[in-house]
Tab-separated table of C-alpha atoms in Angstrom:
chain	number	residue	atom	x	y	z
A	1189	UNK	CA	18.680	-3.333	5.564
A	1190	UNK	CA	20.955	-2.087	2.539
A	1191	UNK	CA	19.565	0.595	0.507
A	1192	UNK	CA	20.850	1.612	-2.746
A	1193	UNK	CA	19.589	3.719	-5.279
A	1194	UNK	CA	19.617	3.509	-9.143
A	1195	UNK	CA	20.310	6.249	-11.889
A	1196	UNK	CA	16.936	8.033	-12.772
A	1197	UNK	CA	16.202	6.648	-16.484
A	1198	UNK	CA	17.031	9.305	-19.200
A	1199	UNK	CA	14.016	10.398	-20.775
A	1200	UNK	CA	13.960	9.296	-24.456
A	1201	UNK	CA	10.699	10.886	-25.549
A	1202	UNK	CA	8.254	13.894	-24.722
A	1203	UNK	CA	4.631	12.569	-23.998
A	1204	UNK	CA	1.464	14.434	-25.044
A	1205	UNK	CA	-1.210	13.936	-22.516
A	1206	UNK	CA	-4.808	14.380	-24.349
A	1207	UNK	CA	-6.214	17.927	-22.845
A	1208	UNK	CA	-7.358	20.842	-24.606
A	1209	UNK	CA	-6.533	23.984	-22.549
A	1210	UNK	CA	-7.967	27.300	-22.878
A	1211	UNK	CA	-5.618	30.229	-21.997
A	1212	UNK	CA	-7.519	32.935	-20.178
A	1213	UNK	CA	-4.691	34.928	-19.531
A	1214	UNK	CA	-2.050	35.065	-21.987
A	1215	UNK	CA	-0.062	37.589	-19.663
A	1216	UNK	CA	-0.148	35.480	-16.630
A	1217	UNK	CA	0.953	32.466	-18.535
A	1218	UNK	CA	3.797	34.218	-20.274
A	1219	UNK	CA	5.104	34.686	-16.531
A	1220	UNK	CA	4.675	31.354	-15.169
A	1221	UNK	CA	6.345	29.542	-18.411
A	1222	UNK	CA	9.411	31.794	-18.164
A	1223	UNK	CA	9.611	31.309	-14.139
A	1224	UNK	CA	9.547	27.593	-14.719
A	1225	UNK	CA	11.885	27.603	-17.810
A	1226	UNK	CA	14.466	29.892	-15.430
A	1227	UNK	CA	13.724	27.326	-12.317
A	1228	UNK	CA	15.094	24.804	-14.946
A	1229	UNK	CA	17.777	26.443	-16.030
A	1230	UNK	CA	18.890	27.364	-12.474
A	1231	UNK	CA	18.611	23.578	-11.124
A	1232	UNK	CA	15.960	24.394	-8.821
A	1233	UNK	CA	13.105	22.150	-11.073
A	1234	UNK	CA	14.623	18.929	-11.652
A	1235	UNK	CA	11.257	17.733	-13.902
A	1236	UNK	CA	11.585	15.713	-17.005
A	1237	UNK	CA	9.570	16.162	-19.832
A	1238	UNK	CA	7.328	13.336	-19.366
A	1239	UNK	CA	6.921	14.131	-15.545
A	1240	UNK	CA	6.409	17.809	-16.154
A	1241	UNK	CA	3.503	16.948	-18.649
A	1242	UNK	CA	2.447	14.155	-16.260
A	1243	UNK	CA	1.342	15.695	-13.200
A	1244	UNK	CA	-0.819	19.027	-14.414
A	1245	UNK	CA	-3.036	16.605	-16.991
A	1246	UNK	CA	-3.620	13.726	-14.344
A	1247	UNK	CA	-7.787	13.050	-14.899
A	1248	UNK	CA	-9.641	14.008	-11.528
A	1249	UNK	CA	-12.072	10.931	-11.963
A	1250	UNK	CA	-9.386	8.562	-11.454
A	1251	UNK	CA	-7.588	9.484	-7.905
A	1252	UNK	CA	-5.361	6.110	-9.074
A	1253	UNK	CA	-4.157	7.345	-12.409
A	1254	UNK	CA	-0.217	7.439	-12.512
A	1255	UNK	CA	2.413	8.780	-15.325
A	1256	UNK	CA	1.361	10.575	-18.545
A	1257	UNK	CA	-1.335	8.656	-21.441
A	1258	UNK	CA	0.323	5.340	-22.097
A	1259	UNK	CA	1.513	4.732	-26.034
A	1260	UNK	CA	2.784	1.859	-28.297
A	1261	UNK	CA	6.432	3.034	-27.277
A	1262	UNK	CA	5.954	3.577	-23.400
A	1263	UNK	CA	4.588	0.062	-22.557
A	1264	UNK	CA	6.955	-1.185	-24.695
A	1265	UNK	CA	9.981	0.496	-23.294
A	1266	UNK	CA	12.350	-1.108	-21.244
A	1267	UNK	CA	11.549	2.135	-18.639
A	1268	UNK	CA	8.910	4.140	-17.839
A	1269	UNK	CA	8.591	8.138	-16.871
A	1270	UNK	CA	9.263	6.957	-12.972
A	1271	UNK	CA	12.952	7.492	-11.528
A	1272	UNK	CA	13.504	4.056	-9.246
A	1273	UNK	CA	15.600	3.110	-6.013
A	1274	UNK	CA	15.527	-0.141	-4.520
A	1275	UNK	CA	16.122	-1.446	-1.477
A	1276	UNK	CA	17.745	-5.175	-0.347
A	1277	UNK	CA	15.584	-6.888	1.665
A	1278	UNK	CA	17.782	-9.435	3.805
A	1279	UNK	CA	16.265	-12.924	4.680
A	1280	UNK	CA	16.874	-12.725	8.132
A	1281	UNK	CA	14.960	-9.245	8.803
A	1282	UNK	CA	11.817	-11.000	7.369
A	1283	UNK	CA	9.606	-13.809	7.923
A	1284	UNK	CA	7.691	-16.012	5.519
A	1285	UNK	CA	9.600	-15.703	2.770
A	1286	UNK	CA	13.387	-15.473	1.612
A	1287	UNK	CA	13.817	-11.562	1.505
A	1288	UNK	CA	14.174	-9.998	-2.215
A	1289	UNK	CA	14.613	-6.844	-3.493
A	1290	UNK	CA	12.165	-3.487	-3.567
A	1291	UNK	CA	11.947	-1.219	-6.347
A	1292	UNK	CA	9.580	2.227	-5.984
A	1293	UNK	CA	9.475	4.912	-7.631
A	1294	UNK	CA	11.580	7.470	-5.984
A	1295	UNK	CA	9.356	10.644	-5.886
A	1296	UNK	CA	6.058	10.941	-3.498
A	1297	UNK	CA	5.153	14.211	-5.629
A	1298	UNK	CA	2.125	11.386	-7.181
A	1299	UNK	CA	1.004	10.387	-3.952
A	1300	UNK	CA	0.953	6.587	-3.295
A	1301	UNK	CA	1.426	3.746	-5.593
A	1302	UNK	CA	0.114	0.154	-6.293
A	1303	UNK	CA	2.474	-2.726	-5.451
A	1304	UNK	CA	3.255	-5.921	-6.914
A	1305	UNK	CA	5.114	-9.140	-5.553
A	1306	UNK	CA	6.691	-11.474	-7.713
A	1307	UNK	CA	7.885	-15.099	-7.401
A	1308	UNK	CA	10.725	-17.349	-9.085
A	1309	UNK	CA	10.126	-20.502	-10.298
A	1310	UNK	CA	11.329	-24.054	-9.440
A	1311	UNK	CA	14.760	-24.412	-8.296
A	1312	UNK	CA	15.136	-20.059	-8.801
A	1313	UNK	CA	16.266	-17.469	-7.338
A	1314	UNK	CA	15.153	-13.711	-7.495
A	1315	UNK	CA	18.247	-13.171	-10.036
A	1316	UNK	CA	15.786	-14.772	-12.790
A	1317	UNK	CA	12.826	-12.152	-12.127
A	1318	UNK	CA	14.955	-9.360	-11.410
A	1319	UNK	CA	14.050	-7.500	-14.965
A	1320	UNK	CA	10.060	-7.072	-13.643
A	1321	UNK	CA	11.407	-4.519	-10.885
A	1322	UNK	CA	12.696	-1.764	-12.625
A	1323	UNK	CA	10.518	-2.406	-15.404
A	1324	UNK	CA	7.635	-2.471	-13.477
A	1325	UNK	CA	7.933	0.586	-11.136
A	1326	UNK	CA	9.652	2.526	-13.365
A	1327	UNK	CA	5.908	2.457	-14.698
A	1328	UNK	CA	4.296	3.422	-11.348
A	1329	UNK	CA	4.329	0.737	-9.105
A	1330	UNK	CA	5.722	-0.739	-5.956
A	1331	UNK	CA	7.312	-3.886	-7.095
A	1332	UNK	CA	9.007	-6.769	-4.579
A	1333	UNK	CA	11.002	-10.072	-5.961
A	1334	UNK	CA	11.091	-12.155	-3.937
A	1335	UNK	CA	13.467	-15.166	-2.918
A	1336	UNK	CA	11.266	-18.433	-2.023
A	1337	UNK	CA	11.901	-20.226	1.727
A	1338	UNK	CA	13.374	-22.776	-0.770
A	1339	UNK	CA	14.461	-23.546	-4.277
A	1340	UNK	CA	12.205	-26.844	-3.800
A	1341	UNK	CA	8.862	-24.749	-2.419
A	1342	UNK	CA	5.738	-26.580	-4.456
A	1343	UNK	CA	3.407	-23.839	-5.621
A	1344	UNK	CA	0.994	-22.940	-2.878
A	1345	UNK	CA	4.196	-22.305	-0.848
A	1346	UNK	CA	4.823	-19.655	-3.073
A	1347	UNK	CA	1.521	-18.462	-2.757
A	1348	UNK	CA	1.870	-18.209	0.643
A	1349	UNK	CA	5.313	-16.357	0.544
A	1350	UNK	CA	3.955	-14.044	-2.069
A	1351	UNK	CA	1.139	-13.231	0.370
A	1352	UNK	CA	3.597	-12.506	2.919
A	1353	UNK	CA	5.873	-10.389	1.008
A	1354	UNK	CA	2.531	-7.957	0.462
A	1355	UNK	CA	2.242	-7.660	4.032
A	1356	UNK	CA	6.055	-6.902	4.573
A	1357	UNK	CA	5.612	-4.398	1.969
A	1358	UNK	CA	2.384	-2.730	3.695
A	1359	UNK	CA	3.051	-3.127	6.612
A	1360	UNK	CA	6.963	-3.142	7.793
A	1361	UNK	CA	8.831	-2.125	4.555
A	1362	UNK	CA	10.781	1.015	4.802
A	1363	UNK	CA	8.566	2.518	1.884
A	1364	UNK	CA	5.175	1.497	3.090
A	1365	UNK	CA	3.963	4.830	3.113
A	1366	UNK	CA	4.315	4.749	-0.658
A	1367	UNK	CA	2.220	2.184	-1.387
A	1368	UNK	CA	-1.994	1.800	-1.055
A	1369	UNK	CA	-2.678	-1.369	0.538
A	1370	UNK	CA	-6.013	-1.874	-1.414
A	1371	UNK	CA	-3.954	-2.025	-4.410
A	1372	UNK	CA	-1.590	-5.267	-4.879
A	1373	UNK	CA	-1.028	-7.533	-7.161
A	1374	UNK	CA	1.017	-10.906	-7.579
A	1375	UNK	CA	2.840	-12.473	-10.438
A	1376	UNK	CA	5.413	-15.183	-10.709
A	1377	UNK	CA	6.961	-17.540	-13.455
A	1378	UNK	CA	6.502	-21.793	-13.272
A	1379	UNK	CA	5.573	-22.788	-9.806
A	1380	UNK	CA	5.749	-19.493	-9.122
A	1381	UNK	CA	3.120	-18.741	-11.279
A	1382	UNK	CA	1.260	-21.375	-10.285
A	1383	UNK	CA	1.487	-19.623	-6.510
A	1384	UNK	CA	0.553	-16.632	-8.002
A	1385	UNK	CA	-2.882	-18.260	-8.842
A	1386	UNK	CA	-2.796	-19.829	-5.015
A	1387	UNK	CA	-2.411	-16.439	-4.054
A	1388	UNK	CA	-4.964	-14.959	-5.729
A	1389	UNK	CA	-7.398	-17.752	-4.774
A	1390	UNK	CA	-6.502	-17.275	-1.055
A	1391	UNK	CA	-6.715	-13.403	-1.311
A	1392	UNK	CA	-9.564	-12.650	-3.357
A	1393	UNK	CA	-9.197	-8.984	-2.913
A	1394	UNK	CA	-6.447	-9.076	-4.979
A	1395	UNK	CA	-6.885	-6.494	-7.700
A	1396	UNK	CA	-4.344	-8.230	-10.313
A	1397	UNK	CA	-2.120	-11.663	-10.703
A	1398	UNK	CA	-0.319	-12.711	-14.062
A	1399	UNK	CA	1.057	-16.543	-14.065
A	1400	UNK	CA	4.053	-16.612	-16.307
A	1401	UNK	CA	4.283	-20.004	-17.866
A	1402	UNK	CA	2.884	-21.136	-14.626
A	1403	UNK	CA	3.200	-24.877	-13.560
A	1404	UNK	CA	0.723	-26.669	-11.191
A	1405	UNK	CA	-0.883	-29.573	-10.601
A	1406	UNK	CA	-4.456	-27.912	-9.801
A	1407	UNK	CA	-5.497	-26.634	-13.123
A	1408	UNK	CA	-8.680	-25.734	-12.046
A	1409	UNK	CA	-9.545	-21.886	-10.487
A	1410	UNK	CA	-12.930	-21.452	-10.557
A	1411	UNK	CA	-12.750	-20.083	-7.149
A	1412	UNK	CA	-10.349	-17.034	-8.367
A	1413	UNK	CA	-11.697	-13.536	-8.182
A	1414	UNK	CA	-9.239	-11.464	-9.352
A	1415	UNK	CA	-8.667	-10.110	-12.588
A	1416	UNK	CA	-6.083	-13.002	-14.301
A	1417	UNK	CA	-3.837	-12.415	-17.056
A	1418	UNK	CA	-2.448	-16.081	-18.284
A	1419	UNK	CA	0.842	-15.910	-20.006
A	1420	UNK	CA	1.785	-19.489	-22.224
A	1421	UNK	CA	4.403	-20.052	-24.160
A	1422	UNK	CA	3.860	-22.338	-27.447
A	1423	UNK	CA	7.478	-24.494	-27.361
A	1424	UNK	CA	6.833	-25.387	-23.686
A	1425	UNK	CA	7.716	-28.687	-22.959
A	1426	UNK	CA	8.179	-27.991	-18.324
A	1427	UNK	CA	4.435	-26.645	-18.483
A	1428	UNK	CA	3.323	-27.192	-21.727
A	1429	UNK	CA	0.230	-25.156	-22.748
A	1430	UNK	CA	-2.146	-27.592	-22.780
A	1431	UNK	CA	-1.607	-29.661	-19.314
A	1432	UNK	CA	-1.087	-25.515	-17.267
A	1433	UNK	CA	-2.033	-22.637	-19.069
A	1434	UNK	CA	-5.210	-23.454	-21.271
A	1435	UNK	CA	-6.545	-25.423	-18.056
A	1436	UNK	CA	-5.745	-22.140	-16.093
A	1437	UNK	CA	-7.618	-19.910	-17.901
A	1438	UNK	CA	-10.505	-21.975	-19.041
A	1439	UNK	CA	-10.991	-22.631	-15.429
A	1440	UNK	CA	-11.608	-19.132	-14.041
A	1441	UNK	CA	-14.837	-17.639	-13.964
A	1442	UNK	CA	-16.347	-16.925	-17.339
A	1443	UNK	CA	-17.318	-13.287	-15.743
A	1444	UNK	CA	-14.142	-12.528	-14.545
A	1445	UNK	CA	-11.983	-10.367	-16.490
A	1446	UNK	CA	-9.359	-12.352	-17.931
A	1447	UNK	CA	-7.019	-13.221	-20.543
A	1448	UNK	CA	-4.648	-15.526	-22.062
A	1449	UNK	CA	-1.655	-14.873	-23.815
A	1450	UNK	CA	0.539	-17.134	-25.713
A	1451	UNK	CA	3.731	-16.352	-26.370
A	1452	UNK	CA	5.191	-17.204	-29.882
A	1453	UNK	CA	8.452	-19.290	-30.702
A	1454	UNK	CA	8.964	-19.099	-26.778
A	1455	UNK	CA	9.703	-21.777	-24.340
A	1456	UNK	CA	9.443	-22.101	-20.412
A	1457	UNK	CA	12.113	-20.031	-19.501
A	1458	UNK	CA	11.451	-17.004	-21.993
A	1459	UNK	CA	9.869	-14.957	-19.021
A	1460	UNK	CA	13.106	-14.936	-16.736
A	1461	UNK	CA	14.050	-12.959	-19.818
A	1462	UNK	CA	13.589	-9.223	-20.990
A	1463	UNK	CA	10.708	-9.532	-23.219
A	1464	UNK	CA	8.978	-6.860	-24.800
A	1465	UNK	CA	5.594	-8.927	-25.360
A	1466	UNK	CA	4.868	-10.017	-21.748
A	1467	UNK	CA	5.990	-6.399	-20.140
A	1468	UNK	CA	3.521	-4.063	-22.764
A	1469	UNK	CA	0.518	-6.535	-21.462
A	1470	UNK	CA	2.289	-6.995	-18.197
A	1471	UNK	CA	2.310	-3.409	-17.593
A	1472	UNK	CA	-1.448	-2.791	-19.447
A	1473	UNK	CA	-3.017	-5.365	-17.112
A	1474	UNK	CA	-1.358	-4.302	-13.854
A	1475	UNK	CA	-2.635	-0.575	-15.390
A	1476	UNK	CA	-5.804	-1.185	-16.091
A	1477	UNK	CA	-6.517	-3.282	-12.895
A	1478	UNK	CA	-4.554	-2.152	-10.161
A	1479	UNK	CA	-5.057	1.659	-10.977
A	1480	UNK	CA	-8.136	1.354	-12.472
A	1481	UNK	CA	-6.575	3.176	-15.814
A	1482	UNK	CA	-8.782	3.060	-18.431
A	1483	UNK	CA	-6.184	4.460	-20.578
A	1484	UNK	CA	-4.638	0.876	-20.591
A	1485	UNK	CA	-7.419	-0.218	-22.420
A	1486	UNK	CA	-6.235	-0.047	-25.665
A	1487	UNK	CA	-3.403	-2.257	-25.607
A	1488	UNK	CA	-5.933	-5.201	-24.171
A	1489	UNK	CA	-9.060	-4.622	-26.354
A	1490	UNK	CA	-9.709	-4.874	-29.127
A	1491	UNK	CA	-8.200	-8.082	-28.214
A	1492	UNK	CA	-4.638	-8.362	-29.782
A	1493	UNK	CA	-4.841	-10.292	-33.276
A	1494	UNK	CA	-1.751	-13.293	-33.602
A	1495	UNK	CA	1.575	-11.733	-34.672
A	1496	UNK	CA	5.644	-12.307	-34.841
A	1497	UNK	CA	5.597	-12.595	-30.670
A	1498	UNK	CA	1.770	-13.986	-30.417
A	1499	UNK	CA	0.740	-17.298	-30.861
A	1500	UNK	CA	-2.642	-16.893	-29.558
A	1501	UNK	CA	-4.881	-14.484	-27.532
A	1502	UNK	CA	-8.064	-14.724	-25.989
A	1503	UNK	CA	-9.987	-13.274	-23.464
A	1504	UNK	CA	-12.558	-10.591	-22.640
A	1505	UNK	CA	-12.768	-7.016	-22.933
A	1506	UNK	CA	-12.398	-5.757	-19.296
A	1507	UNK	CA	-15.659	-4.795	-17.622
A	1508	UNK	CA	-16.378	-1.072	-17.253
């Protein structure tokens, strides 16, 4: 197994987290703010802004709470307050599914971390999802992309194979201790979002799965019991909206949290792209429902009104 490990993103912004402190001794906090400023002029602190301001404000009623209070600009950025390595996952050290590639976030000073698998569609290859892993844990998450047994693999295949990849990562992955195991998620685009619904049927302790312009021929979930996020795109013409994506999410429970997004002036391939929409309500949903963030709440209710990038969205306000 090849491991390599990427440049730590260079902070762009300071994050306030929302505390109110009260100083109770000015003297003794006059000493520990010039120890820390000397520890970082020395090179013996190597914290960033947003991880310094991160890790003293984390709320103690949330043991799952990662990274500093989200904002407009840090789900929408294309990384988060998380440095990230990754490792190559060959096909031939694993089984029930092609191998992929790992991204994590590389320090353990947060504890353990959510993880996510994600699946190409029809015909691709990880190369087309390769944006969600450093986009993804860069934000606080384990995150595998996966390559399918085949280019040709019909949808609960890739169900399957994104099932399996969650076990490689919990259970044989070189940064398993990293990751909760009650904490997963799936996502995929096309049949691979149509797996990631097979997945989430099959696994119903699941705590998250987003279908990306998801294709499949069952369009009806009601047996799905974990929190959904249904991305559409309105120029689709592989899985248009109406035959896939409506079906999918007018299917699922009506007390289920869930949601349905569709994407404006896109077409079926726009999530094997870098797009700002589907990562800040990627990244809000995988938030609020595989770390149990709160915070995240914002972004997905009110529920957001039709814009430039959104053609439509409906859903319901995620149960407290």
């Amino acid at each position: 197994m090849q491991q390599q490990h990427a440049q730590p993103p260079t902070p762009t912004r300071t994050r306030t987290a929302r505390r109110t402190w009260t100083v109770r001794n000015p003297a003794a906090l006059a000493v520990a703010t010039a120890g820390l400023f000397a520890a970082l002029v020395s090179g013996t602190a190597t914290a960033t802004p947003a991880a310094t301001a991160a890790h003293p404000v984390r709320a103690a009623a949330n043991p799952y709470e990662r990274g500093p209070a989200p904002t407009v600009a840090s789900v929408e950025a294309p990384l988060g307050p998380y440095a990230v390595s990754r490792i190559t996952v060959a096909r031939s050290s694993v089984s029930g599914f092609g191998g992929g590639t790992v991204h994590y976030p590389t320090s353990t000073a947060d504890g353990t971390f959510g993880a996510v698998a994600v699946s190409p569609g029809f015909t691709g290859t990880q190369s087309s999802i390769a944006w969600y892993g450093p986009r993804l844990a860069s934000q606080g998450f384990v995150v595998l992309t996966i390559d399918t047994l085949t280019g040709l693999d019909q949808p609960a295949s890739r169900g399957r194979q994104l099932l399996a990849a969650l076990d490689y990562l919990t259970g044989e992955s070189a940064v398993r201790g990293r990751i909760d195991r009650t904490r997963l998620g799936v996502m995929g685009h096309s049949m691979g979002g149509g797996g990631s619904l097979e997945a989430a049927k099959s696994r119903t302790s699941l705590k998250a799965a987003i279908p990306l312009t998801g294709w499949n021929l069952d369009t009806t979930w009601p047996e799905v019991r974990t929190p959904t996020l249904v991305v559409g795109a309105d120029g689709d013409t592989v899985a248009p909206v109406a035959a896939h994506s409506e079906p999918f999410y007018a299917s699922l429970p009506g007390t289920l949290d869930k949601a349905y997004l569709e994407l404006k002036g896109a077409v079926h391939r726009t999530p094997i792209t870098a797009n700002t929409t589907i990562a800040k309500y990627s990244v809000s949903w995988l938030k609020r429902f595989i770390d149990n963030d709160t915070r995240y709440e914002r972004f997905l209710c009110p529920l957001p009104a039709p814009g430039p990038t959104i053609a439509e969205y409906r859903g319901n306000c995620p149960h407290t």
